Amino acid sequence: MLNRKSFLQLSSLGLGSLYFSKLSAATSGGFKPIVISTWAEGINANKAAWDILKNKGRSLDAVEAGVMVTEASQNCCVGLGANPDRDGFVTLDACIMDEHGNCGSVGAIERIKHPISVARRVMEKTPHVMLVGEGAQKFALAEGFPLEPQKLSDDAERSYKEWLKKSEYKPVINIENSGQGHGPFAPSHLDNGDLNHDTIGMVALDAMGNVSGSCTTSGMGFKMRGRLGDSPIIGAGLFVDNEVGAATATGLGEEVIKICGTHLVVELMRQGYKPEDACKKAVERIVKKDYAKAKENQVGFIAINKKGEYGGFCLQKGFNFAVCYGDTTNFLVDAKHYF
Ligand code: SD4
């Protein structure tokens, strides 16, 4: 049996997912579940998802429960503790997609702790895919979600006051190796590499061989009021096709939207590309469109296919993702990068 160290060695040779797919094929009949998610916060989120997957639960339940951990965490920029928009309001975006291609999404929702669960209700209880702003909040309240206080966390309050001094609007996001954290938006207390992200995206394969995904974010700190990124947009921040696999994205959402990033990754997998190669091709598309902009920004994709193979790729060094397929097999992988 492969231990974590030797797995990581295989991984660095690009053989980790190959080993894993053989393992999947070897499990008689059913599929061997796997969940992957963006950034280091994904480790804790994966644990919650794995608890469901290992008991033969549905991948949709796993990806919802997984990212709820991150939404509720006070140590993370996802959720109500995150940085506000320019006008001082925390606005959250999320979307979810199941194995049947059903999907739901909320954009710019305020004072609701678990936007991912509201997105799921939009999917399951309305004839629509997206609800935004006041309407999304109204729907959440009607569904029994509590209205949280209109209050910034202490950290966000401090960062917002700091940002107001210059009010500089220059979206640079998630470039950890630049030493700027979130660039000009970096809250000093979070400028430590692992905690300076606004988003978690998660995709999972369950024991029945079904794939689902979720994505939830506070968006870009100090964004224009009303700005939506890629995270609540199906085909941009998240896409699932149960014939092929699933992908999710993080980083500067505008660049992901312009190439319909996760839809592209899934379509590339349909054409036969392995998850990492499909993510790489999507990153290359971003670079090809605008080299100068790509060089200044971060975008990362992660993906799984129906065989349980996984992979990720990003623009800049510094993006990692968490991979889990066992009670004690939950580890971070540094994504390969273009620049
Ligand atoms: C957005 N993609 O709103 C998100 C931001 C992000 O870690 O991924 N931050 O554009």
CSV table of C-alpha atoms and ligand atoms in Angstrom, one decimal:
chain,number,residue,atom,x,y,z
A,1,MET,CA,0.0,0.0,0.0
A,2,LEU,CA,1.2,3.5,-0.8
A,3,ASN,CA,1.8,5.8,2.2
A,4,ARG,CA,1.4,9.5,2.0
A,5,LYS,CA,5.1,10.2,1.5
A,6,SER,CA,5.5,7.8,-1.4
A,7,PHE,CA,2.3,9.0,-2.9
A,8,LEU,CA,3.6,12.6,-2.9
A,9,GLN,CA,6.7,11.4,-4.6
A,10,LEU,CA,4.6,9.7,-7.2
A,11,SER,CA,2.5,12.9,-7.4
A,12,SER,CA,5.5,15.0,-8.1
A,13,LEU,CA,6.3,12.7,-11.0
A,14,GLY,CA,2.8,13.2,-12.2
A,15,LEU,CA,2.0,9.6,-11.4
A,16,GLY,CA,-0.2,10.0,-8.4
A,17,SER,CA,-3.4,10.3,-10.2
A,18,LEU,CA,-2.4,7.4,-12.4
A,19,TYR,CA,-1.9,5.2,-9.4
A,20,PHE,CA,-5.2,6.4,-8.1
A,21,SER,CA,-7.2,5.6,-11.2
A,22,LYS,CA,-5.8,2.0,-11.1
A,23,LEU,CA,-6.9,1.8,-7.5
A,24,SER,CA,-10.4,2.9,-8.6
A,25,ALA,CA,-10.6,0.4,-11.4
A,26,ALA,CA,-9.5,-2.3,-9.0
A,27,THR,CA,-12.4,-1.7,-6.5
A,28,SER,CA,-14.9,-4.3,-7.6
A,29,GLY,CA,-18.2,-2.9,-8.9
A,30,GLY,CA,-18.6,0.5,-7.3
A,31,PHE,CA,-16.6,3.7,-7.6
A,32,LYS,CA,-14.0,4.7,-5.1
A,33,PRO,CA,-15.1,8.1,-3.9
A,34,ILE,CA,-12.8,11.2,-4.0
A,35,VAL,CA,-13.2,14.9,-3.1
A,36,ILE,CA,-10.9,17.7,-4.0
A,37,SER,CA,-11.2,21.4,-3.1
A,38,THR,CA,-9.3,24.6,-3.5
A,39,TRP,CA,-6.7,26.0,-1.1
A,40,ALA,CA,-5.5,24.8,2.3
A,41,GLU,CA,-8.9,25.4,3.8
A,42,GLY,CA,-10.0,22.5,1.6
A,43,ILE,CA,-8.4,20.1,4.1
A,44,ASN,CA,-11.1,20.7,6.7
A,45,ALA,CA,-13.8,21.0,4.2
A,46,ASN,CA,-12.8,17.7,2.6
A,47,LYS,CA,-13.1,16.0,6.0
A,48,ALA,CA,-16.8,16.9,6.2
A,49,ALA,CA,-17.4,15.8,2.7
A,50,TRP,CA,-15.5,12.6,3.2
A,51,ASP,CA,-17.7,11.6,6.2
A,52,ILE,CA,-20.6,11.5,3.7
A,53,LEU,CA,-18.8,9.9,0.8
A,54,LYS,CA,-17.3,7.1,2.9
A,55,ASN,CA,-20.7,6.1,4.0
A,56,LYS,CA,-21.9,5.8,0.4
A,57,GLY,CA,-23.6,9.2,0.6
A,58,ARG,CA,-24.5,11.4,-2.4
A,59,SER,CA,-21.8,13.6,-3.8
A,60,LEU,CA,-24.2,16.6,-3.8
A,61,ASP,CA,-24.6,16.3,0.0
A,62,ALA,CA,-20.9,15.9,0.4
A,63,VAL,CA,-20.0,19.1,-1.6
A,64,GLU,CA,-22.6,21.1,0.3
A,65,ALA,CA,-21.5,19.9,3.8
A,66,GLY,CA,-17.9,20.3,2.9
A,67,VAL,CA,-17.9,24.0,1.9
A,68,MET,CA,-20.3,24.8,4.8
A,69,VAL,CA,-17.4,24.2,7.1
A,70,THR,CA,-15.4,27.0,5.3
A,71,GLU,CA,-18.4,29.3,5.2
A,72,ALA,CA,-18.8,29.0,8.9
A,73,SER,CA,-15.1,29.4,9.7
A,74,GLN,CA,-14.0,32.7,11.3
A,75,ASN,CA,-10.4,32.1,10.2
A,76,CYS,CA,-11.1,32.4,6.5
A,77,CYS,CA,-12.2,35.0,4.0
A,78,VAL,CA,-15.1,32.9,2.8
A,79,GLY,CA,-18.4,33.7,4.5
A,80,LEU,CA,-19.7,36.5,6.6
A,81,GLY,CA,-16.3,37.2,8.3
A,82,ALA,CA,-14.8,38.3,5.0
A,83,ASN,CA,-13.9,41.6,3.6
A,84,PRO,CA,-16.8,43.9,2.5
A,85,ASP,CA,-17.4,45.6,-0.8
A,86,ARG,CA,-16.4,49.3,-1.4
A,87,ASP,CA,-19.5,50.4,0.4
A,88,GLY,CA,-18.8,48.3,3.5
A,89,PHE,CA,-21.2,45.4,2.9
A,90,VAL,CA,-20.2,41.8,2.9
A,91,THR,CA,-21.9,40.2,-0.2
A,92,LEU,CA,-21.6,36.5,-0.8
A,93,ASP,CA,-21.9,34.3,-4.0
A,94,ALA,CA,-22.3,30.6,-4.3
A,95,CYS,CA,-23.4,27.9,-6.7
A,96,ILE,CA,-23.9,24.1,-6.7
A,97,MET,CA,-24.5,21.5,-9.4
A,98,ASP,CA,-25.6,17.9,-9.2
A,99,GLU,CA,-25.1,14.7,-11.2
A,100,HIS,CA,-28.3,15.4,-13.3
A,101,GLY,CA,-27.0,18.8,-14.5
A,102,ASN,CA,-29.4,20.6,-12.1
A,103,CYS,CA,-27.9,23.7,-10.7
A,104,GLY,CA,-28.6,26.6,-8.4
A,105,SER,CA,-26.9,29.9,-7.6
A,106,VAL,CA,-27.0,33.0,-5.4
A,107,GLY,CA,-25.2,36.2,-6.1
A,108,ALA,CA,-24.5,39.2,-3.8
A,109,ILE,CA,-26.5,37.8,-1.0
A,110,GLU,CA,-26.2,39.6,2.4
A,111,ARG,CA,-26.4,38.5,6.0
A,112,ILE,CA,-26.9,34.8,5.3
A,113,LYS,CA,-24.3,32.4,6.8
A,114,HIS,CA,-24.6,29.6,4.3
A,115,PRO,CA,-25.1,30.8,0.7
A,116,ILE,CA,-24.3,27.3,-0.6
A,117,SER,CA,-27.4,25.9,1.0
A,118,VAL,CA,-29.5,28.8,-0.4
A,119,ALA,CA,-28.1,28.0,-3.8
A,120,ARG,CA,-29.2,24.3,-3.3
A,121,ARG,CA,-32.7,25.5,-2.4
A,122,VAL,CA,-32.8,27.6,-5.5
A,123,MET,CA,-31.9,24.5,-7.5
A,124,GLU,CA,-34.4,22.3,-5.7
A,125,LYS,CA,-37.3,24.5,-4.9
A,126,THR,CA,-37.6,27.1,-7.7
A,127,PRO,CA,-37.8,26.9,-11.5
A,128,HIS,CA,-34.7,29.2,-11.7
A,129,VAL,CA,-31.0,28.8,-11.6
A,130,MET,CA,-29.9,32.2,-10.1
A,131,LEU,CA,-31.3,34.6,-7.6
A,132,VAL,CA,-29.4,37.7,-6.6
A,133,GLY,CA,-29.3,40.5,-4.1
A,134,GLU,CA,-32.4,41.4,-2.1
A,135,GLY,CA,-34.4,38.7,-3.9
A,136,ALA,CA,-32.0,36.0,-2.9
A,137,GLN,CA,-32.1,37.1,0.7
A,138,LYS,CA,-35.9,37.3,0.7
A,139,PHE,CA,-36.0,33.7,-0.7
A,140,ALA,CA,-33.5,32.5,2.0
A,141,LEU,CA,-35.6,34.0,4.8
A,142,ALA,CA,-38.7,32.5,3.4
A,143,GLU,CA,-36.9,29.1,3.4
A,144,GLY,CA,-36.1,29.6,7.1
A,145,PHE,CA,-32.4,30.7,6.9
A,146,PRO,CA,-31.7,33.1,9.8
A,147,LEU,CA,-30.8,36.7,9.1
A,148,GLU,CA,-27.4,37.4,10.6
A,149,PRO,CA,-26.4,40.7,12.1
A,150,GLN,CA,-25.3,43.5,9.7
A,151,LYS,CA,-21.8,43.7,11.2
A,152,LEU,CA,-18.3,43.4,9.9
A,153,SER,CA,-16.0,41.0,11.7
A,154,ASP,CA,-13.2,42.8,13.7
A,155,ASP,CA,-10.6,41.8,11.1
A,156,ALA,CA,-12.7,42.9,8.2
A,157,GLU,CA,-13.5,46.2,9.9
A,158,ARG,CA,-9.8,46.9,10.4
A,159,SER,CA,-9.0,46.0,6.8
A,160,TYR,CA,-11.8,48.1,5.5
A,161,LYS,CA,-10.7,51.2,7.4
A,162,GLU,CA,-7.2,50.6,6.2
A,163,TRP,CA,-8.4,50.3,2.6
A,164,LEU,CA,-10.6,53.4,2.9
A,165,LYS,CA,-7.5,55.5,3.4
A,166,LYS,CA,-6.5,55.1,-0.2
A,167,SER,CA,-9.6,53.5,-1.7
A,168,GLU,CA,-7.4,52.2,-4.5
A,169,TYR,CA,-9.3,50.0,-6.8
A,170,LYS,CA,-6.9,47.6,-8.5
A,171,PRO,CA,-8.0,44.0,-8.5
A,172,VAL,CA,-5.0,41.8,-8.0
A,173,ILE,CA,-5.9,38.5,-6.4
A,174,ASN,CA,-4.4,35.5,-4.7
A,175,ILE,CA,-0.8,36.0,-5.7
A,176,GLU,CA,0.9,34.5,-2.7
A,177,ASN,CA,4.4,34.6,-4.0
A,178,SER,CA,4.3,38.3,-4.7
A,179,GLY,CA,4.4,39.1,-0.9
A,180,GLN,CA,1.3,41.2,-1.4
A,181,GLY,CA,-1.3,38.7,-0.2
A,182,HIS,CA,-4.3,40.0,-2.0
A,183,GLY,CA,-2.3,42.8,-3.5
A,184,PRO,CA,-3.6,46.2,-2.5
A,185,PHE,CA,-6.6,44.5,-0.9
A,186,ALA,CA,-4.5,42.4,1.5
A,187,PRO,CA,-5.7,42.6,5.0
A,188,SER,CA,-2.4,42.7,7.0
A,189,HIS,CA,-3.6,40.1,9.5
A,190,LEU,CA,-4.2,37.6,6.8
A,191,ASP,CA,-1.1,38.2,4.8
A,192,ASN,CA,0.3,34.9,5.7
A,193,GLY,CA,-0.1,32.7,2.6
A,194,ASP,CA,-2.7,30.2,3.7
A,195,LEU,CA,-5.6,32.3,4.8
A,196,ASN,CA,-5.8,35.0,2.2
A,197,HIS,CA,-8.4,33.5,-0.1
A,198,ASP,CA,-12.0,34.4,-0.6
A,199,THR,CA,-13.3,31.2,-2.2
A,200,ILE,CA,-13.6,27.5,-1.8
A,201,GLY,CA,-14.6,25.3,-4.8
A,202,MET,CA,-15.1,21.6,-4.3
A,203,VAL,CA,-15.8,18.7,-6.6
A,204,ALA,CA,-16.5,15.1,-5.6
A,205,LEU,CA,-17.2,11.6,-7.0
A,206,ASP,CA,-19.3,9.3,-4.9
A,207,ALA,CA,-19.5,5.5,-4.6
A,208,MET,CA,-22.3,5.4,-7.1
A,209,GLY,CA,-20.1,7.0,-9.6
A,210,ASN,CA,-21.9,10.4,-9.5
A,211,VAL,CA,-20.2,13.7,-9.7
A,212,SER,CA,-21.3,17.0,-8.1
A,213,GLY,CA,-19.6,20.4,-7.3
A,214,SER,CA,-20.0,23.5,-5.1
A,215,CYS,CA,-18.3,26.9,-5.0
A,216,THR,CA,-18.8,29.7,-2.5
A,217,THR,CA,-17.1,33.0,-2.0
A,218,SER,CA,-17.1,36.5,-0.5
A,219,GLY,CA,-15.8,37.6,-3.9
A,220,MET,CA,-13.1,40.1,-4.2
A,221,GLY,CA,-12.4,42.3,-1.2
A,222,PHE,CA,-13.5,45.9,-1.6
A,223,LYS,CA,-15.1,45.1,-5.0
A,224,MET,CA,-17.6,47.6,-6.6
A,225,ARG,CA,-21.0,47.2,-5.1
A,226,GLY,CA,-23.0,44.7,-7.2
A,227,ARG,CA,-19.9,43.1,-8.7
A,228,LEU,CA,-20.2,39.3,-9.3
A,229,GLY,CA,-17.2,37.2,-10.1
A,230,ASP,CA,-17.1,33.7,-11.6
A,231,SER,CA,-18.0,31.8,-8.4
A,232,PRO,CA,-21.8,31.9,-8.7
A,233,ILE,CA,-21.8,31.4,-12.5
A,234,ILE,CA,-22.4,27.9,-13.8
A,235,GLY,CA,-19.7,27.2,-16.4
A,236,ALA,CA,-17.3,29.8,-15.0
A,237,GLY,CA,-16.7,29.0,-11.3
A,238,LEU,CA,-18.1,25.5,-11.4
A,239,PHE,CA,-19.3,23.0,-14.0
A,240,VAL,CA,-20.4,19.3,-13.6
A,241,ASP,CA,-21.2,16.9,-16.3
A,242,ASN,CA,-21.9,13.4,-15.0
A,243,GLU,CA,-20.7,11.8,-18.3
A,244,VAL,CA,-17.3,13.4,-17.9
A,245,GLY,CA,-16.4,14.9,-14.5
A,246,ALA,CA,-16.3,18.3,-12.8
A,247,ALA,CA,-14.2,21.4,-12.4
A,248,THR,CA,-14.1,24.5,-10.2
A,249,ALA,CA,-12.1,27.7,-10.3
A,250,THR,CA,-10.5,30.3,-8.0
A,251,GLY,CA,-8.7,33.5,-8.6
A,252,LEU,CA,-9.6,36.6,-10.6
A,253,GLY,CA,-13.2,35.7,-11.6
A,254,GLU,CA,-13.3,38.1,-14.6
A,255,GLU,CA,-10.6,36.1,-16.4
A,256,VAL,CA,-12.4,32.9,-15.6
A,257,ILE,CA,-15.8,34.2,-16.9
A,258,LYS,CA,-14.2,35.4,-20.2
A,259,ILE,CA,-13.3,31.8,-21.2
A,260,CYS,CA,-16.2,30.0,-19.5
A,261,GLY,CA,-13.4,28.4,-17.6
A,262,THR,CA,-14.8,25.3,-15.9
A,263,HIS,CA,-17.1,24.5,-18.8
A,264,LEU,CA,-14.0,24.5,-21.0
A,265,VAL,CA,-12.1,22.2,-18.6
A,266,VAL,CA,-14.9,19.7,-18.6
A,267,GLU,CA,-15.2,19.8,-22.4
A,268,LEU,CA,-11.5,19.2,-22.7
A,269,MET,CA,-11.8,16.2,-20.4
A,270,ARG,CA,-14.6,15.0,-22.7
A,271,GLN,CA,-12.2,15.2,-25.5
A,272,GLY,CA,-9.9,12.9,-23.6
A,273,TYR,CA,-7.6,15.2,-21.7
A,274,LYS,CA,-6.6,14.2,-18.2
A,275,PRO,CA,-7.8,16.6,-15.4
A,276,GLU,CA,-4.5,18.3,-15.0
A,277,ASP,CA,-4.0,18.7,-18.8
A,278,ALA,CA,-7.5,20.1,-19.2
A,279,CYS,CA,-6.9,22.6,-16.4
A,280,LYS,CA,-3.5,23.5,-18.1
A,281,LYS,CA,-5.2,24.1,-21.4
A,282,ALA,CA,-7.8,26.4,-19.9
A,283,VAL,CA,-5.0,28.4,-18.2
A,284,GLU,CA,-3.2,28.6,-21.5
A,285,ARG,CA,-6.4,30.0,-23.1
A,286,ILE,CA,-6.4,32.8,-20.5
A,287,VAL,CA,-2.7,33.6,-21.2
A,288,LYS,CA,-3.3,33.6,-24.9
A,289,LYS,CA,-6.1,36.0,-24.7
A,290,ASP,CA,-4.2,38.6,-22.6
A,291,TYR,CA,-0.6,37.8,-21.7
A,292,ALA,CA,0.1,41.0,-19.8
A,293,LYS,CA,-3.0,40.7,-17.7
A,294,ALA,CA,-2.5,37.0,-17.0
A,295,LYS,CA,1.0,37.7,-15.8
A,296,GLU,CA,-0.4,40.1,-13.2
A,297,ASN,CA,-3.1,37.9,-11.9
A,298,GLN,CA,-3.9,34.5,-10.5
A,299,VAL,CA,-6.4,31.9,-11.7
A,300,GLY,CA,-6.4,28.3,-10.6
A,301,PHE,CA,-8.6,25.3,-11.9
A,302,ILE,CA,-9.0,21.9,-10.3
A,303,ALA,CA,-10.9,19.0,-11.8
A,304,ILE,CA,-11.8,15.3,-11.4
A,305,ASN,CA,-13.0,12.8,-14.0
A,306,LYS,CA,-15.3,9.8,-13.7
A,307,LYS,CA,-12.3,7.5,-13.1
A,308,GLY,CA,-11.5,9.4,-10.0
A,309,GLU,CA,-8.4,11.0,-11.5
A,310,TYR,CA,-7.7,14.5,-10.4
A,311,GLY,CA,-5.6,17.5,-11.3
A,312,GLY,CA,-5.1,21.2,-11.1
A,313,PHE,CA,-3.2,24.0,-12.8
A,314,CYS,CA,-2.8,27.7,-12.2
A,315,LEU,CA,-1.2,30.9,-13.6
A,316,GLN,CA,1.1,31.7,-10.7
A,317,LYS,CA,3.0,29.7,-8.2
A,318,GLY,CA,1.2,29.5,-4.9
A,319,PHE,CA,-2.1,27.9,-5.6
A,320,ASN,CA,-2.7,24.6,-3.8
A,321,PHE,CA,-5.6,22.2,-3.5
A,322,ALA,CA,-6.7,19.5,-1.1
A,323,VAL,CA,-7.3,15.9,-2.2
A,324,CYS,CA,-9.1,13.4,0.0
A,325,TYR,CA,-10.0,9.7,-0.7
A,326,GLY,CA,-9.7,8.1,2.8
A,327,ASP,CA,-10.0,8.8,6.5
A,328,THR,CA,-6.2,9.4,6.7
A,329,THR,CA,-5.6,10.4,3.0
A,330,ASN,CA,-6.3,14.1,2.9
A,331,PHE,CA,-3.4,16.1,1.6
A,332,LEU,CA,-2.4,19.3,-0.2
A,333,VAL,CA,-1.0,19.4,-3.7
A,334,ASP,CA,0.8,22.4,-5.0
A,335,ALA,CA,-0.6,23.0,-8.5
A,336,LYS,CA,1.8,23.4,-11.4
A,337,HIS,CA,1.8,26.9,-12.7
A,338,TYR,CA,2.2,28.6,-16.1
A,339,PHE,CA,4.6,31.5,-15.1
B,1,SD4,C1,-14.0,36.0,-7.5
B,1,SD4,N1,-13.1,33.9,-8.0
B,1,SD4,O1,-15.0,36.5,-6.9
B,1,SD4,C2,-13.4,34.7,-6.9
B,1,SD4,C3,-12.3,35.1,-6.0
B,1,SD4,C4,-11.4,34.1,-5.5
B,1,SD4,O2,-10.0,33.4,-3.8
B,1,SD4,O3,-11.3,33.0,-6.0
B,1,SD4,N2,-10.8,34.3,-4.4
B,1,SD4,O4,-13.5,36.4,-8.5
